[in-house]
């Protein structure tokens, strides 16, 4: 039977999984995964979000909080969440408050806005970073 540590590690390694997907990976049923995560969700170590699936129904997806990432990996990742804690960062007019992105220790990049998410592999993230490095963002942003 899977330990909570293996479930939490999976959430850190592959953010955005559903309880069913986690259950398949660690050989549990989804209800066991959900019940084991309750205290970690309440403490803020794990965050959950709704995701629309086939048939118009929604399921929860699970993401690591920064404290869980530090606890599991011992490394603070470059993760930015707009408007969560501390002073609110300056945002461009019309910028969404539910926009988040994060680089993970395995080289992947996750970008999400609301219930939509894109995950880039290490190679795809590297390609995007090279592209961004090659453009003059100050000129484009009007700074």
Backbone as JSON Lines, residues from 0, in Angstrom:
{"i":0,"aa":"X","n":[0.84,-1.18,0.0],"ca":[0.0,0.0,0.0],"c":[0.89,1.24,0.0]}
{"i":1,"aa":"X","n":[0.48,2.25,-0.72],"ca":[1.27,3.46,-0.89],"c":[1.24,4.33,0.35]}
{"i":2,"aa":"X","n":[2.35,4.98,0.62],"ca":[2.43,5.91,1.74],"c":[2.03,7.3,1.26]}
{"i":3,"aa":"X","n":[1.69,8.15,2.22],"ca":[1.35,9.53,1.87],"c":[2.56,10.22,1.25]}
{"i":4,"aa":"X","n":[3.75,9.81,1.66],"ca":[4.96,10.41,1.09],"c":[5.05,10.14,-0.4]}
{"i":5,"aa":"X","n":[4.69,8.93,-0.82],"ca":[4.75,8.61,-2.26],"c":[3.69,9.39,-3.03]}
{"i":6,"aa":"X","n":[2.54,9.63,-2.42],"ca":[1.49,10.43,-3.06],"c":[1.94,11.87,-3.2]}
{"i":7,"aa":"X","n":[2.51,12.42,-2.13],"ca":[2.98,13.81,-2.16],"c":[4.11,13.99,-3.16]}
{"i":8,"aa":"X","n":[5.02,13.02,-3.22],"ca":[6.12,13.1,-4.18],"c":[5.58,13.11,-5.61]}
{"i":9,"aa":"X","n":[4.57,12.3,-5.87],"ca":[3.96,12.24,-7.19],"c":[3.31,13.58,-7.55]}
{"i":10,"aa":"X","n":[2.68,14.23,-6.58],"ca":[2.07,15.54,-6.83],"c":[3.14,16.58,-7.15]}
{"i":11,"aa":"X","n":[4.27,16.5,-6.47],"ca":[5.38,17.42,-6.75],"c":[5.97,17.14,-8.13]}
{"i":12,"aa":"X","n":[6.17,15.86,-8.44],"ca":[6.79,15.48,-9.71],"c":[5.88,15.7,-10.91]}
{"i":13,"aa":"X","n":[4.58,15.52,-10.71],"ca":[3.63,15.62,-11.83],"c":[2.4,16.4,-11.42]}
{"i":14,"aa":"X","n":[2.54,17.71,-11.23],"ca":[1.42,18.53,-10.78],"c":[0.26,18.48,-11.78]}
{"i":15,"aa":"X","n":[-0.96,18.54,-11.23],"ca":[-2.15,18.56,-12.09],"c":[-2.81,17.22,-12.27]}
{"i":16,"aa":"X","n":[-2.33,16.18,-11.58],"ca":[-2.95,14.87,-11.68],"c":[-4.27,14.86,-10.92]}
{"i":17,"aa":"X","n":[-5.2,14.01,-11.37],"ca":[-6.46,13.8,-10.65],"c":[-6.26,12.69,-9.62]}
{"i":18,"aa":"X","n":[-7.23,12.53,-8.72],"ca":[-7.16,11.46,-7.72],"c":[-7.11,10.1,-8.4]}
{"i":19,"aa":"X","n":[-7.86,9.91,-9.49],"ca":[-7.83,8.63,-10.22],"c":[-6.44,8.36,-10.8]}
{"i":20,"aa":"X","n":[-5.81,9.4,-11.37],"ca":[-4.49,9.23,-11.95],"c":[-3.45,8.91,-10.87]}
{"i":21,"aa":"X","n":[-3.56,9.59,-9.74],"ca":[-2.65,9.31,-8.63],"c":[-2.88,7.89,-8.13]}
{"i":22,"aa":"X","n":[-4.15,7.52,-7.96],"ca":[-4.5,6.18,-7.48],"c":[-3.92,5.1,-8.38]}
{"i":23,"aa":"X","n":[-4.01,5.3,-9.69],"ca":[-3.45,4.33,-10.64],"c":[-1.95,4.18,-10.46]}
{"i":24,"aa":"X","n":[-1.27,5.28,-10.21],"ca":[0.19,5.28,-10.07],"c":[0.66,4.59,-8.79]}
{"i":25,"aa":"X","n":[-0.11,4.76,-7.7],"ca":[0.35,4.26,-6.4],"c":[-0.45,3.05,-5.92]}
{"i":26,"aa":"X","n":[-1.28,2.51,-6.78],"ca":[-2.03,1.29,-6.49],"c":[-3.0,1.44,-5.32]}
{"i":27,"aa":"X","n":[-3.82,2.5,-5.39],"ca":[-4.88,2.76,-4.42],"c":[-6.17,3.05,-5.19]}
{"i":28,"aa":"X","n":[-7.25,3.27,-4.46],"ca":[-8.48,3.76,-5.08],"c":[-8.54,5.26,-4.87]}
{"i":29,"aa":"X","n":[-9.26,5.96,-5.74],"ca":[-9.3,7.42,-5.71],"c":[-9.79,7.96,-4.37]}
{"i":30,"aa":"X","n":[-10.77,7.3,-3.76],"ca":[-11.29,7.79,-2.48],"c":[-10.21,7.74,-1.39]}
{"i":31,"aa":"X","n":[-9.33,6.75,-1.44],"ca":[-8.22,6.68,-0.48],"c":[-7.26,7.85,-0.68]}
{"i":32,"aa":"X","n":[-6.98,8.16,-1.93],"ca":[-6.08,9.28,-2.24],"c":[-6.69,10.57,-1.69]}
{"i":33,"aa":"X","n":[-7.97,10.79,-1.98],"ca":[-8.63,12.01,-1.54],"c":[-8.62,12.13,-0.02]}
{"i":34,"aa":"X","n":[-8.94,11.05,0.68],"ca":[-8.98,11.12,2.15],"c":[-7.59,11.35,2.75]}
{"i":35,"aa":"X","n":[-6.57,10.8,2.12],"ca":[-5.2,10.99,2.63],"c":[-4.69,12.41,2.41]}
{"i":36,"aa":"X","n":[-5.27,13.1,1.42],"ca":[-4.81,14.45,1.09],"c":[-5.51,15.55,1.88]}
{"i":37,"aa":"X","n":[-6.6,15.23,2.57],"ca":[-7.41,16.26,3.24],"c":[-6.57,17.17,4.14]}
{"i":38,"aa":"X","n":[-5.8,16.6,5.06],"ca":[-5.05,17.46,5.99],"c":[-3.96,18.26,5.28]}
{"i":39,"aa":"X","n":[-3.45,17.74,4.18],"ca":[-2.42,18.46,3.43],"c":[-3.03,19.6,2.61]}
{"i":40,"aa":"X","n":[-4.27,19.43,2.19],"ca":[-4.99,20.51,1.51],"c":[-5.32,21.61,2.52]}
{"i":41,"aa":"X","n":[-5.81,21.2,3.69],"ca":[-6.16,22.17,4.74],"c":[-4.94,22.97,5.2]}
{"i":42,"aa":"X","n":[-3.77,22.34,5.22],"ca":[-2.55,23.03,5.66],"c":[-1.94,23.88,4.56]}
{"i":43,"aa":"X","n":[-2.41,23.72,3.32],"ca":[-1.87,24.5,2.2],"c":[-0.71,23.84,1.49]}
{"i":44,"aa":"X","n":[-0.3,22.65,1.95],"ca":[0.81,21.95,1.28],"c":[0.39,21.48,-0.1]}
{"i":45,"aa":"X","n":[-0.89,21.1,-0.24],"ca":[-1.43,20.66,-1.52],"c":[-2.59,21.58,-1.88]}
{"i":46,"aa":"X","n":[-2.63,21.97,-3.13],"ca":[-3.72,22.81,-3.63],"c":[-4.53,22.0,-4.62]}
{"i":47,"aa":"X","n":[-5.83,22.24,-4.65],"ca":[-6.66,21.53,-5.61],"c":[-7.41,22.52,-6.46]}
{"i":48,"aa":"X","n":[-7.68,22.12,-7.68],"ca":[-8.37,22.97,-8.64],"c":[-9.34,22.09,-9.41]}
{"i":49,"aa":"X","n":[-10.41,22.68,-9.92],"ca":[-11.37,21.94,-10.72],"c":[-10.93,21.9,-12.18]}
{"i":50,"aa":"X","n":[-11.16,20.77,-12.81],"ca":[-10.83,20.58,-14.22],"c":[-12.03,19.95,-14.9]}
{"i":51,"aa":"X","n":[-12.46,20.51,-16.02],"ca":[-13.56,19.94,-16.78],"c":[-13.06,18.72,-17.55]}
{"i":52,"aa":"X","n":[-13.86,17.66,-17.54],"ca":[-13.52,16.44,-18.27],"c":[-14.68,16.08,-19.19]}
{"i":53,"aa":"X","n":[-14.52,15.0,-19.93],"ca":[-15.54,14.56,-20.87],"c":[-16.91,14.46,-20.2]}
{"i":54,"aa":"X","n":[-17.94,14.8,-20.95],"ca":[-19.29,14.69,-20.43],"c":[-19.72,15.89,-19.6]}
{"i":55,"aa":"X","n":[-18.9,16.92,-19.54],"ca":[-19.26,18.13,-18.82],"c":[-19.09,18.06,-17.32]}
{"i":56,"aa":"X","n":[-18.59,16.96,-16.78],"ca":[-18.38,16.89,-15.34],"c":[-17.01,17.47,-15.0]}
{"i":57,"aa":"X","n":[-16.8,17.73,-13.71],"ca":[-15.52,18.27,-13.27],"c":[-14.89,17.34,-12.25]}
{"i":58,"aa":"X","n":[-13.56,17.37,-12.19],"ca":[-12.8,16.6,-11.21],"c":[-11.75,17.53,-10.61]}
{"i":59,"aa":"X","n":[-11.26,17.16,-9.43],"ca":[-10.2,17.93,-8.81],"c":[-8.85,17.47,-9.36]}
{"i":60,"aa":"X","n":[-7.98,18.44,-9.56],"ca":[-6.59,18.17,-9.87],"c":[-5.77,18.71,-8.71]}
{"i":61,"aa":"X","n":[-4.62,18.1,-8.47],"ca":[-3.82,18.44,-7.29],"c":[-2.47,19.01,-7.69]}
{"i":62,"aa":"X","n":[-2.08,20.07,-6.96],"ca":[-0.83,20.78,-7.22],"c":[-0.07,20.96,-5.91]}
{"i":63,"aa":"X","n":[1.25,20.97,-5.95],"ca":[2.01,21.17,-4.72],"c":[2.07,22.64,-4.33]}
{"i":64,"aa":"X","n":[1.94,22.92,-3.04],"ca":[2.22,24.25,-2.53],"c":[3.72,24.4,-2.4]}
{"i":65,"aa":"X","n":[4.19,25.62,-2.26],"ca":[5.62,25.86,-2.17],"c":[6.24,25.14,-0.97]}
{"i":66,"aa":"X","n":[5.5,25.08,0.15],"ca":[6.05,24.41,1.34],"c":[6.23,22.91,1.09]}
{"i":67,"aa":"X","n":[5.34,22.31,0.32],"ca":[5.49,20.88,0.0],"c":[6.68,20.67,-0.93]}
{"i":68,"aa":"X","n":[6.85,21.54,-1.87],"ca":[7.98,21.43,-2.8],"c":[9.29,21.49,-2.02]}
{"i":69,"aa":"X","n":[9.38,22.42,-1.08],"ca":[10.6,22.54,-0.28],"c":[10.79,21.32,0.61]}
{"i":70,"aa":"X","n":[9.71,20.82,1.17],"ca":[9.79,19.66,2.06],"c":[10.22,18.4,1.32]}
{"i":71,"aa":"X","n":[9.66,18.19,0.15],"ca":[9.94,16.97,-0.62],"c":[11.28,17.04,-1.31]}
{"i":72,"aa":"X","n":[11.56,18.17,-1.95],"ca":[12.8,18.29,-2.72],"c":[13.93,18.97,-1.97]}
{"i":73,"aa":"X","n":[13.6,19.74,-0.95],"ca":[14.62,20.49,-0.24],"c":[15.14,21.66,-1.04]}
{"i":74,"aa":"X","n":[14.42,22.02,-2.1],"ca":[14.84,23.09,-2.98],"c":[13.65,23.98,-3.24]}
{"i":75,"aa":"X","n":[13.86,25.29,-3.15],"ca":[12.79,26.22,-3.49],"c":[12.81,26.41,-4.99]}
{"i":76,"aa":"X","n":[11.71,26.06,-5.63],"ca":[11.64,26.18,-7.09],"c":[11.21,27.58,-7.46]}
{"i":77,"aa":"X","n":[11.51,27.95,-8.68],"ca":[11.14,29.26,-9.18],"c":[9.67,29.21,-9.58]}
{"i":78,"aa":"X","n":[8.8,29.39,-8.61],"ca":[7.36,29.34,-8.86],"c":[6.78,30.69,-8.52]}
{"i":79,"aa":"X","n":[5.97,31.23,-9.38],"ca":[5.33,32.51,-9.14],"c":[3.83,32.3,-9.16]}
{"i":80,"aa":"X","n":[3.17,32.78,-8.12],"ca":[1.72,32.75,-8.08],"c":[1.24,34.16,-7.83]}
{"i":81,"aa":"X","n":[0.48,34.69,-8.73],"ca":[0.03,36.07,-8.63],"c":[-0.98,36.26,-7.51]}
{"i":82,"aa":"X","n":[-0.71,37.21,-6.61],"ca":[-1.68,37.63,-5.62],"c":[-1.97,36.67,-4.49]}
{"i":83,"aa":"X","n":[-1.11,35.73,-4.18],"ca":[-1.4,34.76,-3.13],"c":[-1.0,35.27,-1.76]}
{"i":84,"aa":"X","n":[0.25,35.65,-1.56],"ca":[0.71,36.12,-0.26],"c":[1.65,37.29,-0.45]}
{"i":85,"aa":"X","n":[1.83,38.06,0.6],"ca":[2.76,39.18,0.57],"c":[2.22,40.3,-0.29]}
{"i":86,"aa":"X","n":[3.07,41.29,-0.56],"ca":[2.62,42.4,-1.38],"c":[2.24,41.93,-2.77]}
{"i":87,"aa":"X","n":[1.18,42.5,-3.28],"ca":[0.71,42.1,-4.6],"c":[1.65,42.67,-5.66]}
{"i":88,"aa":"X","n":[2.15,41.81,-6.58],"ca":[3.05,42.31,-7.61],"c":[2.3,43.21,-8.59]}
{"i":89,"aa":"X","n":[3.05,44.1,-9.2],"ca":[2.47,44.96,-10.21],"c":[2.05,44.1,-11.4]}
{"i":90,"aa":"X","n":[0.86,44.31,-11.88],"ca":[0.35,43.54,-13.02],"c":[0.0,44.48,-14.15]}
{"i":91,"aa":"X","n":[0.12,43.96,-15.34],"ca":[-0.3,44.72,-16.5],"c":[-1.82,44.86,-16.47]}
{"i":92,"aa":"X","n":[-2.37,45.95,-17.01],"ca":[-3.83,46.09,-17.04],"c":[-4.45,44.88,-17.72]}
{"i":93,"aa":"X","n":[-5.49,44.33,-17.11],"ca":[-6.18,43.17,-17.68],"c":[-5.52,41.85,-17.37]}
{"i":94,"aa":"X","n":[-4.44,41.84,-16.57],"ca":[-3.76,40.59,-16.25],"c":[-4.64,39.75,-15.32]}
{"i":95,"aa":"X","n":[-4.62,38.45,-15.53],"ca":[-5.45,37.54,-14.74],"c":[-4.81,37.27,-13.39]}
{"i":96,"aa":"X","n":[-5.64,37.2,-12.33],"ca":[-5.11,36.91,-11.01],"c":[-4.97,35.41,-10.77]}
{"i":97,"aa":"X","n":[-5.49,34.59,-11.69],"ca":[-5.4,33.15,-11.53],"c":[-4.33,32.54,-12.43]}
{"i":98,"aa":"X","n":[-3.36,33.35,-12.81],"ca":[-2.27,32.92,-13.68],"c":[-1.1,32.44,-12.82]}
{"i":99,"aa":"X","n":[-0.62,31.22,-13.06],"ca":[0.53,30.7,-12.33],"c":[1.47,29.97,-13.28]}
{"i":100,"aa":"X","n":[2.73,29.91,-12.9],"ca":[3.68,29.13,-13.67],"c":[4.78,28.64,-12.74]}
{"i":101,"aa":"X","n":[5.41,27.56,-13.12],"ca":[6.47,27.04,-12.27],"c":[7.42,26.14,-13.03]}
{"i":102,"aa":"X","n":[8.7,26.27,-12.7],"ca":[9.73,25.37,-13.21],"c":[9.95,24.31,-12.15]}
{"i":103,"aa":"X","n":[10.09,23.08,-12.55],"ca":[10.25,21.98,-11.62],"c":[11.65,21.39,-11.75]}
{"i":104,"aa":"X","n":[12.08,20.69,-10.7],"ca":[13.45,20.19,-10.64],"c":[13.76,19.18,-11.74]}
{"i":105,"aa":"X","n":[12.74,18.6,-12.34],"ca":[12.99,17.67,-13.45],"c":[13.07,18.4,-14.8]}
{"i":106,"aa":"X","n":[13.02,19.74,-14.76],"ca":[13.18,20.53,-15.98],"c":[11.89,20.88,-16.68]}
{"i":107,"aa":"X","n":[10.76,20.39,-16.2],"ca":[9.48,20.69,-16.85],"c":[8.99,22.06,-16.43]}
{"i":108,"aa":"X","n":[8.09,22.59,-17.21],"ca":[7.49,23.89,-16.95],"c":[5.98,23.72,-17.01]}
{"i":109,"aa":"X","n":[5.3,24.26,-16.02],"ca":[3.84,24.22,-15.98],"c":[3.34,25.65,-16.0]}
{"i":110,"aa":"X","n":[2.38,25.93,-16.9],"ca":[1.77,27.24,-16.99],"c":[0.26,27.02,-16.9]}
{"i":111,"aa":"X","n":[-0.39,27.74,-15.99],"ca":[-1.84,27.56,-15.87],"c":[-2.54,28.89,-15.69]}
{"i":112,"aa":"X","n":[-3.77,28.91,-16.17],"ca":[-4.65,30.06,-16.0],"c":[-6.03,29.49,-15.78]}
{"i":113,"aa":"X","n":[-6.55,29.68,-14.56],"ca":[-7.83,29.08,-14.21],"c":[-7.72,27.58,-14.28]}
{"i":114,"aa":"X","n":[-8.63,26.95,-15.01],"ca":[-8.61,25.48,-15.11],"c":[-7.82,24.99,-16.32]}
{"i":115,"aa":"X","n":[-7.24,25.89,-17.08],"ca":[-6.45,25.49,-18.25],"c":[-4.98,25.41,-17.86]}
{"i":116,"aa":"X","n":[-4.32,24.38,-18.36],"ca":[-2.91,24.19,-18.03],"c":[-2.17,23.62,-19.22]}
{"i":117,"aa":"X","n":[-0.92,24.04,-19.34],"ca":[-0.03,23.46,-20.34],"c":[1.24,23.03,-19.61]}
{"i":118,"aa":"X","n":[1.7,21.85,-19.92],"ca":[2.94,21.33,-19.34],"c":[3.94,21.12,-20.45]}
{"i":119,"aa":"X","n":[5.12,21.68,-20.28],"ca":[6.17,21.54,-21.27],"c":[7.24,20.59,-20.74]}
{"i":120,"aa":"X","n":[7.73,19.74,-21.61],"ca":[8.82,18.86,-21.23],"c":[10.08,19.7,-21.05]}
{"i":121,"aa":"X","n":[11.13,19.07,-20.57],"ca":[12.41,19.77,-20.4],"c":[12.86,20.39,-21.73]}
{"i":122,"aa":"X","n":[12.78,19.62,-22.81],"ca":[13.22,20.11,-24.12],"c":[12.33,21.26,-24.61]}
{"i":123,"aa":"X","n":[11.02,21.13,-24.42],"ca":[10.1,22.18,-24.85],"c":[10.31,23.45,-24.03]}
{"i":124,"aa":"X","n":[10.52,23.31,-22.71],"ca":[10.76,24.46,-21.86],"c":[12.06,25.16,-22.27]}
{"i":125,"aa":"X","n":[13.08,24.38,-22.55],"ca":[14.35,24.94,-22.99],"c":[14.2,25.71,-24.3]}
{"i":126,"aa":"X","n":[13.42,25.15,-25.21],"ca":[13.17,25.79,-26.5],"c":[12.43,27.12,-26.3]}
{"i":127,"aa":"X","n":[11.44,27.14,-25.4],"ca":[10.69,28.37,-25.14],"c":[11.58,29.42,-24.48]}
{"i":128,"aa":"X","n":[12.42,29.01,-23.54],"ca":[13.31,29.95,-22.86],"c":[14.31,30.54,-23.85]}
{"i":129,"aa":"X","n":[14.84,29.71,-24.74],"ca":[15.75,30.21,-25.78],"c":[15.04,31.24,-26.66]}
{"i":130,"aa":"X","n":[13.8,30.98,-27.0],"ca":[13.02,31.92,-27.81],"c":[12.84,33.24,-27.06]}
{"i":131,"aa":"X","n":[12.43,33.16,-25.79],"ca":[12.21,34.38,-25.0],"c":[13.5,35.16,-24.81]}
{"i":132,"aa":"X","n":[14.63,34.45,-24.63],"ca":[15.92,35.12,-24.49],"c":[16.31,35.86,-25.77]}
{"i":133,"aa":"X","n":[15.83,35.38,-26.91],"ca":[16.25,35.95,-28.19],"c":[15.43,37.2,-28.57]}
{"i":134,"aa":"X","n":[14.34,37.47,-27.88],"ca":[13.53,38.63,-28.26],"c":[13.78,39.8,-27.31]}
{"i":135,"aa":"X","n":[13.48,40.98,-27.77],"ca":[13.65,42.18,-26.97],"c":[12.32,42.45,-26.26]}
{"i":136,"aa":"X","n":[12.15,41.85,-25.08],"ca":[10.88,41.93,-24.37],"c":[10.56,43.36,-23.93]}
{"i":137,"aa":"X","n":[11.59,44.16,-23.59],"ca":[11.35,45.54,-23.19],"c":[10.7,46.33,-24.31]}
{"i":138,"aa":"X","n":[11.16,46.12,-25.52],"ca":[10.6,46.84,-26.67],"c":[9.16,46.38,-26.92]}
{"i":139,"aa":"X","n":[8.91,45.1,-26.8],"ca":[7.57,44.56,-27.03],"c":[6.6,45.04,-25.96]}
{"i":140,"aa":"X","n":[7.02,45.01,-24.71],"ca":[6.16,45.4,-23.59],"c":[6.03,46.9,-23.45]}
{"i":141,"aa":"X","n":[6.81,47.65,-24.19],"ca":[6.72,49.1,-24.14],"c":[7.37,49.71,-22.92]}
{"i":142,"aa":"X","n":[8.34,49.0,-22.36],"ca":[9.02,49.51,-21.15],"c":[10.15,50.42,-21.52]}
